[in-house]
Short mmCIF file of C-alpha atoms in Angstrom, two decimals:
data_model
loop_
_atom_site.label_atom_id
_atom_site.label_comp_id
_atom_site.label_asym_id
_atom_site.label_seq_id
_atom_site.Cartn_x
_atom_site.Cartn_y
_atom_site.Cartn_z
CA UNK A 142 -16.38 -33.34 65.10
CA UNK A 143 -17.90 -36.83 65.11
CA UNK A 144 -16.05 -39.05 62.59
CA UNK A 145 -17.89 -40.42 59.57
CA UNK A 146 -18.37 -44.14 60.20
CA UNK A 147 -17.58 -46.12 57.04
CA UNK A 148 -18.18 -49.76 56.09
CA UNK A 149 -16.22 -51.29 53.19
CA UNK A 150 -17.82 -54.10 51.15
CA UNK A 151 -15.59 -55.54 48.40
CA UNK A 152 -14.40 -59.05 47.62
CA UNK A 153 -10.93 -57.99 46.44
CA UNK A 154 -8.74 -58.08 49.54
CA UNK A 155 -5.88 -56.08 48.06
CA UNK A 156 -8.16 -53.29 46.82
CA UNK A 157 -10.03 -53.20 50.12
CA UNK A 158 -6.77 -52.95 52.06
CA UNK A 159 -5.53 -50.07 49.92
CA UNK A 160 -8.85 -48.28 50.22
CA UNK A 161 -8.83 -48.71 53.99
CA UNK A 162 -5.29 -47.32 54.22
CA UNK A 163 -6.31 -44.25 52.21
CA UNK A 164 -9.41 -43.55 54.26
CA UNK A 165 -7.69 -44.10 57.61
CA UNK A 166 -5.38 -41.17 56.86
CA UNK A 167 -8.40 -38.84 57.10
CA UNK A 168 -9.03 -37.54 60.61
CA UNK A 169 -12.79 -37.33 60.03
CA UNK A 170 -13.17 -40.95 58.83
CA UNK A 171 -13.56 -44.06 60.98
CA UNK A 172 -13.45 -47.46 59.21
CA UNK A 173 -15.75 -49.52 61.43
CA UNK A 174 -15.91 -52.75 59.41
CA UNK A 175 -15.10 -54.71 56.27
CA UNK A 176 -16.99 -57.38 54.35
CA UNK A 177 -15.89 -59.60 51.45
CA UNK A 178 -19.35 -60.26 50.00
CA UNK A 179 -22.81 -58.73 49.87
CA UNK A 180 -24.38 -61.05 52.43
CA UNK A 181 -21.76 -60.22 55.04
CA UNK A 182 -22.13 -56.55 54.14
CA UNK A 183 -25.88 -56.59 54.82
CA UNK A 184 -25.30 -58.23 58.21
CA UNK A 185 -22.61 -55.72 59.20
CA UNK A 186 -24.87 -52.82 58.20
CA UNK A 187 -27.46 -54.07 60.65
CA UNK A 188 -24.91 -54.60 63.41
CA UNK A 189 -22.65 -51.55 63.02
CA UNK A 190 -25.03 -48.84 61.72
CA UNK A 191 -22.47 -47.00 59.51
CA UNK A 192 -22.94 -43.52 58.08
CA UNK A 193 -21.54 -44.54 54.68
CA UNK A 194 -21.16 -47.86 52.86
CA UNK A 195 -18.74 -48.26 49.96
CA UNK A 196 -20.24 -51.18 48.05
CA UNK A 197 -18.87 -53.15 45.10
CA UNK A 198 -21.28 -54.70 42.56
CA UNK A 199 -19.72 -57.97 41.43
CA UNK A 200 -19.23 -60.14 44.53
CA UNK A 201 -19.84 -63.77 45.53
CA UNK A 202 -22.84 -65.07 47.53
CA UNK A 203 -24.80 -61.83 47.12
CA UNK A 204 -23.96 -59.15 44.55
CA UNK A 205 -23.96 -55.44 45.29
CA UNK A 206 -27.36 -54.77 43.73
CA UNK A 207 -29.03 -57.42 45.89
CA UNK A 208 -27.20 -56.20 48.99
CA UNK A 209 -28.20 -52.60 48.24
CA UNK A 210 -31.86 -53.57 47.94
CA UNK A 211 -31.80 -55.29 51.33
CA UNK A 212 -29.91 -52.45 53.01
CA UNK A 213 -32.38 -49.86 51.71
CA UNK A 214 -35.32 -51.78 53.19
CA UNK A 215 -33.97 -51.56 56.73
CA UNK A 216 -31.95 -48.33 56.48
CA UNK A 217 -33.45 -46.21 53.68
CA UNK A 218 -31.56 -43.03 54.66
CA UNK A 219 -28.14 -44.69 54.71
CA UNK A 220 -25.58 -43.21 52.29
CA UNK A 221 -24.53 -46.12 50.08
CA UNK A 222 -21.95 -45.39 47.39
CA UNK A 223 -21.38 -48.01 44.71
CA UNK A 224 -17.63 -48.29 44.08
CA UNK A 225 -17.16 -50.49 41.04
CA UNK A 226 -15.43 -51.16 37.73
CA UNK A 227 -18.78 -51.51 35.96
CA UNK A 228 -19.49 -48.74 33.46
CA UNK A 229 -22.73 -50.42 32.40
CA UNK A 230 -25.64 -47.98 32.15
CA UNK A 231 -28.14 -50.55 33.36
CA UNK A 232 -26.12 -51.23 36.51
CA UNK A 233 -25.92 -47.49 37.10
CA UNK A 234 -29.64 -46.82 36.65
CA UNK A 235 -30.71 -49.84 38.70
CA UNK A 236 -28.48 -48.98 41.65
CA UNK A 237 -29.65 -45.37 41.72
CA UNK A 238 -33.29 -46.43 41.52
CA UNK A 239 -32.73 -48.83 44.39
CA UNK A 240 -31.55 -45.92 46.52
CA UNK A 241 -27.76 -45.65 46.18
CA UNK A 242 -26.52 -42.17 47.06
CA UNK A 243 -23.88 -42.37 44.34
CA UNK A 244 -22.05 -44.43 41.73
CA UNK A 245 -18.27 -44.18 41.55
CA UNK A 246 -15.80 -45.96 39.30
CA UNK A 247 -12.70 -47.45 40.86
CA UNK A 248 -10.47 -45.42 38.56
CA UNK A 249 -11.42 -42.10 40.19
CA UNK A 250 -8.68 -40.15 41.92
CA UNK A 251 -8.34 -40.18 45.69
CA UNK A 252 -9.42 -36.57 46.21
CA UNK A 253 -12.66 -37.13 44.28
CA UNK A 254 -13.45 -40.20 46.39
CA UNK A 255 -12.81 -38.41 49.68
CA UNK A 256 -14.92 -35.43 48.62
CA UNK A 257 -17.70 -37.76 47.41
CA UNK A 258 -17.92 -39.50 50.78
CA UNK A 259 -18.23 -36.18 52.59
CA UNK A 260 -20.81 -34.89 50.11
CA UNK A 261 -22.87 -38.08 50.43
CA UNK A 262 -23.03 -37.70 54.20
CA UNK A 263 -24.36 -34.17 53.67
CA UNK A 264 -27.13 -35.60 51.49
CA UNK A 265 -25.73 -34.88 48.04
CA UNK A 266 -25.73 -37.39 45.20
CA UNK A 267 -22.39 -38.19 43.58
CA UNK A 268 -21.43 -39.74 40.25
CA UNK A 269 -18.13 -40.33 38.50
CA UNK A 270 -18.02 -37.62 35.82
CA UNK A 271 -18.02 -40.08 32.92
CA UNK A 272 -21.16 -41.78 34.25
CA UNK A 273 -23.37 -38.69 34.10
CA UNK A 274 -23.83 -38.83 30.32
CA UNK A 275 -24.29 -42.59 30.51
CA UNK A 276 -27.10 -42.12 33.01
CA UNK A 277 -28.91 -39.67 30.75
CA UNK A 278 -28.52 -42.02 27.78
CA UNK A 279 -29.92 -44.89 29.82
CA UNK A 280 -32.91 -42.90 30.99
CA UNK A 281 -33.71 -41.56 27.54
CA UNK A 282 -33.64 -45.06 26.11
CA UNK A 283 -36.58 -45.99 28.35
CA UNK A 284 -40.10 -44.88 27.45
CA UNK A 285 -41.34 -42.32 29.95
CA UNK A 286 -44.66 -42.88 31.71
CA UNK A 287 -47.67 -41.53 29.91
CA UNK A 288 -49.84 -40.90 32.95
CA UNK A 289 -49.17 -38.12 35.41
CA UNK A 290 -47.25 -39.66 38.32
CA UNK A 291 -48.82 -39.69 41.76
CA UNK A 292 -47.89 -36.62 43.77
CA UNK A 293 -46.62 -34.52 40.89
CA UNK A 294 -49.66 -32.26 40.95
CA UNK A 295 -48.94 -31.53 44.61
CA UNK A 296 -45.64 -29.82 43.88
CA UNK A 297 -45.49 -26.05 44.08
CA UNK A 298 -43.79 -24.04 41.37
CA UNK A 299 -40.82 -23.48 43.66
CA UNK A 300 -40.55 -27.23 44.36
CA UNK A 301 -40.60 -27.98 40.63
CA UNK A 302 -37.80 -25.46 40.15
CA UNK A 303 -35.71 -27.06 42.90
CA UNK A 304 -36.43 -30.51 41.47
CA UNK A 305 -34.87 -29.33 38.20
CA UNK A 306 -31.77 -28.23 40.10
CA UNK A 307 -31.62 -31.63 41.83
CA UNK A 308 -31.53 -33.32 38.43
CA UNK A 309 -28.17 -31.62 37.84
CA UNK A 310 -26.67 -33.07 41.03
CA UNK A 311 -26.41 -29.61 42.60
CA UNK A 312 -25.97 -29.33 46.38
CA UNK A 313 -28.39 -27.48 48.66
CA UNK A 314 -25.78 -24.79 49.26
CA UNK A 315 -25.34 -24.14 45.53
CA UNK A 316 -29.11 -24.13 44.92
CA UNK A 317 -29.59 -21.67 47.78
CA UNK A 318 -26.95 -19.37 46.31
CA UNK A 319 -28.52 -19.52 42.84
CA UNK A 320 -32.03 -18.79 44.11
CA UNK A 321 -30.96 -16.31 46.81
CA UNK A 322 -32.60 -18.39 49.55
CA UNK A 323 -31.39 -19.79 52.86
CA UNK A 324 -29.86 -23.27 52.70
CA UNK A 325 -32.29 -24.39 55.42
CA UNK A 326 -35.19 -23.31 53.19
CA UNK A 327 -33.87 -25.43 50.32
CA UNK A 328 -33.52 -28.39 52.68
CA UNK A 329 -37.19 -28.09 53.67
CA UNK A 330 -38.24 -27.89 50.01
CA UNK A 331 -36.20 -31.01 49.18
CA UNK A 332 -37.80 -32.91 52.06
CA UNK A 333 -41.26 -31.86 50.82
CA UNK A 334 -40.43 -33.00 47.28
CA UNK A 335 -39.30 -36.42 48.48
CA UNK A 336 -42.39 -36.81 50.67
CA UNK A 337 -44.88 -35.74 48.01
CA UNK A 338 -43.35 -37.97 45.32
CA UNK A 339 -42.69 -40.90 47.70
CA UNK A 340 -39.02 -40.91 46.75
CA UNK A 341 -36.08 -42.18 48.74
CA UNK A 342 -33.37 -39.57 48.45
CA UNK A 343 -31.95 -36.95 46.11
CA UNK A 344 -30.69 -39.40 43.51
CA UNK A 345 -34.16 -40.85 43.01
CA UNK A 346 -35.51 -37.30 42.76
CA UNK A 347 -32.96 -36.53 40.04
CA UNK A 348 -33.92 -39.69 38.15
CA UNK A 349 -37.60 -38.83 38.48
CA UNK A 350 -37.01 -35.34 37.11
CA UNK A 351 -35.14 -36.61 34.04
CA UNK A 352 -37.60 -39.43 33.36
CA UNK A 353 -40.59 -37.06 33.46
CA UNK A 354 -39.11 -34.09 31.64
CA UNK A 355 -38.81 -31.94 34.75
CA UNK A 356 -35.07 -31.34 34.47
CA UNK A 357 -35.23 -28.08 32.52
CA UNK A 358 -34.25 -24.97 34.47
CA UNK A 359 -36.41 -21.88 33.92
#
């Protein structure tokens, strides 16, 4: 099995060292680089081409949100997980809209972090449990668009149903089991949803569904 190539971007040396030590104990992880600020992190992403980036928000020179925006321009399919102390709903919503694959708090347990990295590589979105309700509160505090969004009328009924499942953070495997379909079929539907709605990843699809009232399962 090819190891998951991970880049760490955090300005706290002690935390970064502890995180690296934890991840290095996993046979399927390869820590390929470290950065102490967002600017250095963006440069290393370009040079090293990681599979996963663990990215802090509050850092000198360039914060995590700015770094995320730049990374997504050049590598839109890269799995970037925000790993932060910030429980702010606006930080959460902004990072997910920019294209982060997940948002994790630094107080999560080690097993949850390891599982989240592996899930992110498989294309799943991941959130610290306590941030899920905060995300919904943040989205519902914003007025939804009145006009029908571009591409929505192109979705089939099946794609709308799968979009509702995506809003719950459910993996392709779990959706396939619930709908009695092949996992590969779900993957194709998800790709079609993202293409038709011009979205960059499952997290943005989940946000879109909640914002436009498409998160209700039949």
